[in-house]
Structure formats: structure tokens, C-alpha cells
Amino acid sequence: MGADAVFHVEGLRKSFGQNEVLGGISLELHSGEVTVLMGANGAGKSTLVKIISGVYARGAGTMRLAGNAFDPQTPAEAIRAGVVTVHQNINDGVVADLDVATNLTLDRLSGKGASMLFKPANVRAEAKVVADRMGLAIDLKARVSDLSLADRQMVAIARAMAHQPKVLILDEPTSSLSSAEADRLFSLIDRLRGHGVAILYISHRMSDIRRLADRIMSMRDGVVSGDAGDIDIA
């Protein structure tokens, strides 16, 4: 594993019956960098993300996080270890019927020390800490269902970052956003990069890649067909 790599995958394989979906994937994610994973539908990107995030068990290969063995059996285990995923379906990352403040503190409300947070004033104070850290300028009392898609995306990412993960996975985050909305998301990602988070960004949009990527990894038919090294895209 590279000296500055916080997350390392080596020889990862996954099959469903006789169908090998991942054929020995290796990659590294580095603190404070955005690695873009690109590839057509069916290339194996979703399967790779689901293994890293604890949805699927790996068939073979190893994963290491901050030098330690990483083999989550559930998404909750992955989150506790320091790997958080924001999925393409934003509704998977927010609770639309609750307000922004509750969404940003929801995981704390169900964890240790939750009794201290149940007062609305405490919830909003805790949420403000999370929002300020992310530079999130959204009314904390607003119901998430009333927000624009872009603002819901921001809330989902801020909620993920409340866990202070080492690795953040963003799955096609601009697929439903306008150009202006995407620019807001890119600014947030720049902030996360500045905080030293290693980001795996799933996308096939060249505009996203040009704007964000420090490294690119291309997948095809379950194998890496591109170089994940440093890039210089004009």
C-alpha cells in the first residue's frame, strides 16, 4: 500500500453463481484526493461499492483501511470503521418527512448519549456544528421533503460526514442535478478534500471528471482497464 494511501483493495473478486462480476480489482484511495471510478453500466462499479460498503461479502481478495484489515459484514460495520457511502438514490440518505436538523443528527439520536440530544434546541445546536463544518447554508428547521434535489444531496452528504469518515463514496451524485447545482456540490467536495477525506467518486460525466478528479480508475467487465495514477485533464 502506498505510503499515503488510507484505503487499499487488492485482488478483489466476486461471483454470482457462474458469473464473475469482479475479476481481481485493485485500487488505492488517498487522503485529501478524489479518485473517480468510471465505466459503463454493468462494468462492476456497483458491486465493488456494495462490497466496500458492507452490502455484499467479497469472494476473494483483501481490503485494508488505515493499515488495518477491513471486512465489513454490514453497512453499519463499514460506517463504524470509517467508510460511508452516499448512494445515487438520495432518499436512501435522508428521511424526507423530518427536518434538516434531525436528519443531520439522526445517527447520533439512535446511538450512545442520545438522551442528551432529544430536546429540539440540542438537536439544532448539534446539527449546526455539522452544517458549519460542511459550509452548509440551509434552514435547519426546513422539512427535507420541501428542499430542492440539490439541497437534499447536500444534507445526505453532510449527514454522512457527521460520522467523520476516513473514506467517502459518492455514487453518481450529479446524475439529477443542473449545472449550477452540480457546482455547489463540487464546492462541498473541495471542502471535504481539504479536510483530508479520501473520496471515491462514481461517475461517467466528463465534466465531473475534469472538475474533480485527482486520479481516475476505469472499469470494464469487472476488471480495471485504466490507470488510477495522477492525471492531468485539460
mmCIF file of C-alpha atoms in Angstrom:
data_model
loop_
_atom_site.group_PDB
_atom_site.id
_atom_site.type_symbol
_atom_site.label_atom_id
_atom_site.label_comp_id
_atom_site.label_asym_id
_atom_site.label_seq_id
_atom_site.Cartn_x
_atom_site.Cartn_y
_atom_site.Cartn_z
ATOM 1 C CA MET A 1 0.000 0.000 0.000
ATOM 2 C CA GLY A 2 1.278 3.452 -0.894
ATOM 3 C CA ALA A 3 2.641 5.481 1.984
ATOM 4 C CA ASP A 4 -0.218 7.991 1.840
ATOM 5 C CA ALA A 5 -2.999 5.572 0.862
ATOM 6 C CA VAL A 6 -5.706 5.368 3.512
ATOM 7 C CA PHE A 7 -7.682 2.607 1.780
ATOM 8 C CA HIS A 8 -6.338 -0.313 -0.230
ATOM 9 C CA VAL A 9 -8.056 -3.089 -2.181
ATOM 10 C CA GLU A 10 -6.047 -5.983 -3.616
ATOM 11 C CA GLY A 11 -7.305 -8.772 -5.888
ATOM 12 C CA LEU A 12 -10.981 -8.306 -5.064
ATOM 13 C CA ARG A 13 -13.225 -10.890 -6.709
ATOM 14 C CA LYS A 14 -16.958 -11.510 -6.625
ATOM 15 C CA SER A 15 -19.125 -14.033 -8.435
ATOM 16 C CA PHE A 16 -22.851 -14.680 -8.518
ATOM 17 C CA GLY A 17 -23.195 -18.322 -9.444
ATOM 18 C CA GLN A 18 -21.024 -18.905 -12.515
ATOM 19 C CA ASN A 19 -20.963 -15.204 -13.382
ATOM 20 C CA GLU A 20 -17.774 -13.479 -12.225
ATOM 21 C CA VAL A 21 -18.680 -9.816 -11.715
ATOM 22 C CA LEU A 22 -15.340 -8.636 -10.305
ATOM 23 C CA GLY A 23 -12.185 -10.202 -11.695
ATOM 24 C CA GLY A 24 -9.422 -9.156 -9.328
ATOM 25 C CA ILE A 25 -9.838 -5.439 -8.642
ATOM 26 C CA SER A 26 -7.009 -3.485 -7.017
ATOM 27 C CA LEU A 27 -7.154 0.191 -6.065
ATOM 28 C CA GLU A 28 -5.877 2.738 -3.573
ATOM 29 C CA LEU A 29 -7.606 5.801 -2.159
ATOM 30 C CA HIS A 30 -5.524 8.654 -0.788
ATOM 31 C CA SER A 31 -6.350 11.177 1.917
ATOM 32 C CA GLY A 32 -7.416 14.542 0.515
ATOM 33 C CA GLU A 33 -7.848 13.199 -3.024
ATOM 34 C CA VAL A 34 -10.782 12.404 -5.301
ATOM 35 C CA THR A 35 -10.451 9.138 -7.207
ATOM 36 C CA VAL A 36 -13.038 8.883 -9.978
ATOM 37 C CA LEU A 37 -14.303 5.415 -10.863
ATOM 38 C CA MET A 38 -15.814 5.408 -14.336
ATOM 39 C CA GLY A 39 -17.292 2.714 -16.525
ATOM 40 C CA ALA A 40 -20.415 1.691 -18.419
ATOM 41 C CA ASN A 41 -23.449 0.139 -16.769
ATOM 42 C CA GLY A 42 -22.646 -3.466 -15.929
ATOM 43 C CA ALA A 43 -18.920 -2.819 -15.565
ATOM 44 C CA GLY A 44 -18.978 -3.875 -11.909
ATOM 45 C CA LYS A 45 -18.873 -0.466 -10.227
ATOM 46 C CA SER A 46 -21.983 -1.028 -8.121
ATOM 47 C CA THR A 47 -20.801 -4.444 -6.971
ATOM 48 C CA LEU A 48 -17.444 -3.008 -5.925
ATOM 49 C CA VAL A 49 -19.138 -0.223 -3.963
ATOM 50 C CA LYS A 50 -21.512 -2.679 -2.280
ATOM 51 C CA ILE A 51 -18.603 -4.843 -1.128
ATOM 52 C CA ILE A 52 -16.701 -1.851 0.251
ATOM 53 C CA SER A 53 -19.821 -0.555 1.996
ATOM 54 C CA GLY A 54 -20.701 -3.901 3.581
ATOM 55 C CA VAL A 55 -23.749 -4.828 1.493
ATOM 56 C CA TYR A 56 -22.093 -7.791 -0.270
ATOM 57 C CA ALA A 57 -19.433 -10.168 1.047
ATOM 58 C CA ARG A 58 -16.256 -10.354 -1.032
ATOM 59 C CA GLY A 59 -15.449 -13.595 -2.823
ATOM 60 C CA ALA A 60 -11.664 -13.210 -2.635
ATOM 61 C CA GLY A 61 -9.049 -10.533 -2.132
ATOM 62 C CA THR A 62 -8.228 -8.182 0.719
ATOM 63 C CA MET A 63 -9.191 -4.706 1.875
ATOM 64 C CA ARG A 64 -7.278 -2.523 4.321
ATOM 65 C CA LEU A 65 -8.300 0.756 5.943
ATOM 66 C CA ALA A 66 -5.627 2.894 7.595
ATOM 67 C CA GLY A 67 -3.344 -0.152 7.631
ATOM 68 C CA ASN A 68 -5.864 -2.465 9.297
ATOM 69 C CA ALA A 69 -7.842 -5.350 7.808
ATOM 70 C CA PHE A 70 -11.258 -4.154 6.629
ATOM 71 C CA ASP A 71 -14.036 -6.679 6.001
ATOM 72 C CA PRO A 72 -17.438 -5.190 6.926
ATOM 73 C CA GLN A 73 -20.334 -7.616 7.152
ATOM 74 C CA THR A 74 -22.965 -4.871 7.194
ATOM 75 C CA PRO A 75 -23.187 -1.202 6.155
ATOM 76 C CA ALA A 76 -23.255 -0.280 9.849
ATOM 77 C CA GLU A 77 -19.897 -2.013 10.347
ATOM 78 C CA ALA A 78 -18.420 -0.120 7.400
ATOM 79 C CA ILE A 79 -19.652 3.189 8.812
ATOM 80 C CA ARG A 80 -18.279 2.459 12.270
ATOM 81 C CA ALA A 81 -14.898 1.607 10.737
ATOM 82 C CA GLY A 82 -14.811 4.883 8.805
ATOM 83 C CA VAL A 83 -16.239 4.203 5.333
ATOM 84 C CA VAL A 84 -19.504 5.961 4.432
ATOM 85 C CA THR A 85 -21.428 5.730 1.152
ATOM 86 C CA VAL A 86 -23.922 8.221 -0.283
ATOM 87 C CA HIS A 87 -25.938 6.272 -2.839
ATOM 88 C CA GLN A 88 -27.350 7.543 -6.128
ATOM 89 C CA ASN A 89 -30.889 7.390 -4.736
ATOM 90 C CA ILE A 90 -30.863 10.393 -2.397
ATOM 91 C CA ASN A 91 -33.863 9.074 -0.473
ATOM 92 C CA ASP A 92 -31.561 6.350 0.859
ATOM 93 C CA GLY A 93 -29.519 9.044 2.628
ATOM 94 C CA VAL A 94 -32.222 11.275 4.091
ATOM 95 C CA VAL A 95 -35.595 10.964 5.810
ATOM 96 C CA ALA A 96 -37.826 13.266 3.797
ATOM 97 C CA ASP A 97 -40.526 13.718 6.458
ATOM 98 C CA LEU A 98 -38.061 15.027 9.060
ATOM 99 C CA ASP A 99 -36.414 18.428 9.240
ATOM 100 C CA VAL A 100 -32.816 19.122 8.278
ATOM 101 C CA ALA A 101 -31.570 19.292 11.874
ATOM 102 C CA THR A 102 -32.997 15.874 12.731
ATOM 103 C CA ASN A 103 -31.545 14.350 9.561
ATOM 104 C CA LEU A 104 -28.080 15.679 10.373
ATOM 105 C CA THR A 105 -28.208 14.211 13.884
ATOM 106 C CA LEU A 106 -30.305 11.110 13.219
ATOM 107 C CA ASP A 107 -27.460 8.664 13.685
ATOM 108 C CA ARG A 108 -26.475 10.336 16.956
ATOM 109 C CA LEU A 109 -30.090 10.200 18.135
ATOM 110 C CA SER A 110 -30.032 6.413 17.782
ATOM 111 C CA GLY A 111 -26.593 5.969 19.352
ATOM 112 C CA LYS A 112 -24.850 6.365 22.676
ATOM 113 C CA GLY A 113 -25.578 9.556 24.571
ATOM 114 C CA ALA A 114 -28.768 10.111 22.578
ATOM 115 C CA SER A 115 -30.760 11.158 25.635
ATOM 116 C CA MET A 116 -28.804 14.429 25.748
ATOM 117 C CA LEU A 117 -29.946 15.321 22.237
ATOM 118 C CA PHE A 118 -33.690 14.790 22.370
ATOM 119 C CA LYS A 119 -34.522 18.409 23.205
ATOM 120 C CA PRO A 120 -35.121 20.349 19.945
ATOM 121 C CA ALA A 121 -32.651 23.060 20.961
ATOM 122 C CA ASN A 122 -29.939 20.445 21.499
ATOM 123 C CA VAL A 123 -30.714 18.783 18.170
ATOM 124 C CA ARG A 124 -30.416 22.095 16.323
ATOM 125 C CA ALA A 125 -27.198 23.011 18.152
ATOM 126 C CA GLU A 126 -25.618 19.678 17.230
ATOM 127 C CA ALA A 127 -26.886 19.978 13.659
ATOM 128 C CA LYS A 128 -25.421 23.469 13.360
ATOM 129 C CA VAL A 129 -21.986 22.096 14.246
ATOM 130 C CA VAL A 130 -22.299 19.553 11.424
ATOM 131 C CA ALA A 131 -23.673 22.116 8.958
ATOM 132 C CA ASP A 132 -20.999 24.697 9.772
ATOM 133 C CA ARG A 133 -18.239 22.126 9.336
ATOM 134 C CA MET A 134 -19.557 21.408 5.835
ATOM 135 C CA GLY A 135 -20.337 25.025 4.959
ATOM 136 C CA LEU A 136 -23.984 24.007 4.592
ATOM 137 C CA ALA A 137 -26.240 27.076 4.402
ATOM 138 C CA ILE A 138 -29.713 25.525 4.728
ATOM 139 C CA ASP A 139 -32.520 26.303 7.187
ATOM 140 C CA LEU A 140 -32.156 23.606 9.844
ATOM 141 C CA LYS A 141 -35.891 23.778 10.597
ATOM 142 C CA ALA A 142 -36.899 23.120 6.978
ATOM 143 C CA ARG A 143 -38.529 19.800 6.150
ATOM 144 C CA VAL A 144 -36.279 17.808 3.827
ATOM 145 C CA SER A 145 -39.208 16.990 1.517
ATOM 146 C CA ASP A 146 -39.534 20.729 0.815
ATOM 147 C CA LEU A 147 -35.899 21.095 -0.283
ATOM 148 C CA SER A 148 -34.576 21.054 -3.833
ATOM 149 C CA LEU A 149 -32.882 17.875 -5.020
ATOM 150 C CA ALA A 150 -29.511 19.595 -4.742
ATOM 151 C CA ASP A 151 -30.141 20.610 -1.137
ATOM 152 C CA ARG A 152 -31.261 17.068 -0.278
ATOM 153 C CA GLN A 153 -27.990 15.850 -1.764
ATOM 154 C CA MET A 154 -26.062 18.302 0.415
ATOM 155 C CA VAL A 155 -27.942 17.137 3.514
ATOM 156 C CA ALA A 156 -27.227 13.484 2.665
ATOM 157 C CA ILE A 157 -23.512 14.199 2.316
ATOM 158 C CA ALA A 158 -23.406 16.321 5.468
ATOM 159 C CA ARG A 159 -25.186 13.542 7.365
ATOM 160 C CA ALA A 160 -22.597 11.078 6.073
ATOM 161 C CA MET A 161 -19.787 13.393 7.133
ATOM 162 C CA ALA A 162 -21.223 13.624 10.656
ATOM 163 C CA HIS A 163 -19.550 10.227 11.115
ATOM 164 C CA GLN A 164 -16.202 11.877 10.304
ATOM 165 C CA PRO A 165 -15.231 9.042 7.940
ATOM 166 C CA LYS A 166 -11.805 8.377 6.503
ATOM 167 C CA VAL A 167 -13.378 7.360 3.182
ATOM 168 C CA LEU A 168 -16.472 8.799 1.482
ATOM 169 C CA ILE A 169 -18.045 7.079 -1.535
ATOM 170 C CA LEU A 170 -20.303 9.198 -3.768
ATOM 171 C CA ASP A 171 -22.319 7.208 -6.305
ATOM 172 C CA GLU A 172 -23.311 9.288 -9.379
ATOM 173 C CA PRO A 173 -24.094 12.332 -7.214
ATOM 174 C CA THR A 174 -24.747 14.745 -10.109
ATOM 175 C CA SER A 175 -26.990 12.441 -12.158
ATOM 176 C CA SER A 176 -30.117 14.513 -11.428
ATOM 177 C CA LEU A 177 -28.539 17.925 -10.806
ATOM 178 C CA SER A 178 -28.397 21.006 -13.015
ATOM 179 C CA SER A 179 -25.039 22.554 -13.861
ATOM 180 C CA ALA A 180 -25.466 25.234 -11.180
ATOM 181 C CA GLU A 181 -26.494 22.643 -8.594
ATOM 182 C CA ALA A 182 -23.513 20.474 -9.517
ATOM 183 C CA ASP A 183 -21.197 23.440 -8.952
ATOM 184 C CA ARG A 184 -22.492 23.725 -5.382
ATOM 185 C CA LEU A 185 -21.791 20.040 -4.860
ATOM 186 C CA PHE A 186 -18.277 20.423 -6.267
ATOM 187 C CA SER A 187 -17.574 23.228 -3.787
ATOM 188 C CA LEU A 188 -18.636 20.944 -0.948
ATOM 189 C CA ILE A 189 -16.393 18.165 -2.264
ATOM 190 C CA ASP A 190 -13.483 20.613 -2.412
ATOM 191 C CA ARG A 191 -14.106 21.349 1.266
ATOM 192 C CA LEU A 192 -14.125 17.636 2.117
ATOM 193 C CA ARG A 193 -10.913 17.139 0.176
ATOM 194 C CA GLY A 194 -9.392 19.962 2.210
ATOM 195 C CA HIS A 195 -10.396 18.111 5.373
ATOM 196 C CA GLY A 196 -8.300 15.134 4.251
ATOM 197 C CA VAL A 197 -11.155 12.797 3.339
ATOM 198 C CA ALA A 198 -10.377 10.135 0.718
ATOM 199 C CA ILE A 199 -13.204 10.281 -1.819
ATOM 200 C CA LEU A 200 -14.248 7.603 -4.304
ATOM 201 C CA TYR A 201 -16.458 9.348 -6.854
ATOM 202 C CA ILE A 202 -18.525 7.195 -9.215
ATOM 203 C CA SER A 203 -19.312 8.994 -12.467
ATOM 204 C CA HIS A 204 -19.243 8.783 -16.250
ATOM 205 C CA ARG A 205 -19.655 12.538 -16.776
ATOM 206 C CA MET A 206 -16.541 14.099 -18.257
ATOM 207 C CA SER A 207 -17.486 17.494 -16.814
ATOM 208 C CA ASP A 208 -17.376 15.999 -13.307
ATOM 209 C CA ILE A 209 -14.096 14.255 -14.021
ATOM 210 C CA ARG A 210 -12.403 17.370 -15.375
ATOM 211 C CA ARG A 211 -13.546 19.401 -12.383
ATOM 212 C CA LEU A 212 -12.796 16.975 -9.564
ATOM 213 C CA ALA A 213 -10.514 14.071 -10.348
ATOM 214 C CA ASP A 214 -7.059 13.732 -8.869
ATOM 215 C CA ARG A 215 -6.953 10.143 -10.107
ATOM 216 C CA ILE A 216 -9.072 8.083 -12.496
ATOM 217 C CA MET A 217 -9.868 4.391 -12.462
ATOM 218 C CA SER A 218 -11.739 2.908 -15.416
ATOM 219 C CA MET A 219 -13.616 -0.390 -15.117
ATOM 220 C CA ARG A 220 -14.810 -2.715 -17.840
ATOM 221 C CA ASP A 221 -16.334 -6.176 -17.472
ATOM 222 C CA GLY A 222 -15.306 -6.408 -13.833
ATOM 223 C CA VAL A 223 -11.656 -5.525 -14.303
ATOM 224 C CA VAL A 224 -9.619 -2.345 -14.167
ATOM 225 C CA SER A 225 -8.900 -1.156 -17.698
ATOM 226 C CA GLY A 226 -7.450 2.238 -16.835
ATOM 227 C CA ASP A 227 -4.718 3.777 -14.738
ATOM 228 C CA ALA A 228 -5.538 5.124 -11.275
ATOM 229 C CA GLY A 229 -2.412 7.265 -11.228
ATOM 230 C CA ASP A 230 -2.165 11.034 -11.166
ATOM 231 C CA ILE A 231 -3.919 12.751 -14.064
ATOM 232 C CA ASP A 232 -3.816 15.996 -15.936
ATOM 233 C CA ILE A 233 -7.052 16.574 -17.836
ATOM 234 C CA ALA A 234 -7.121 19.745 -19.927
#
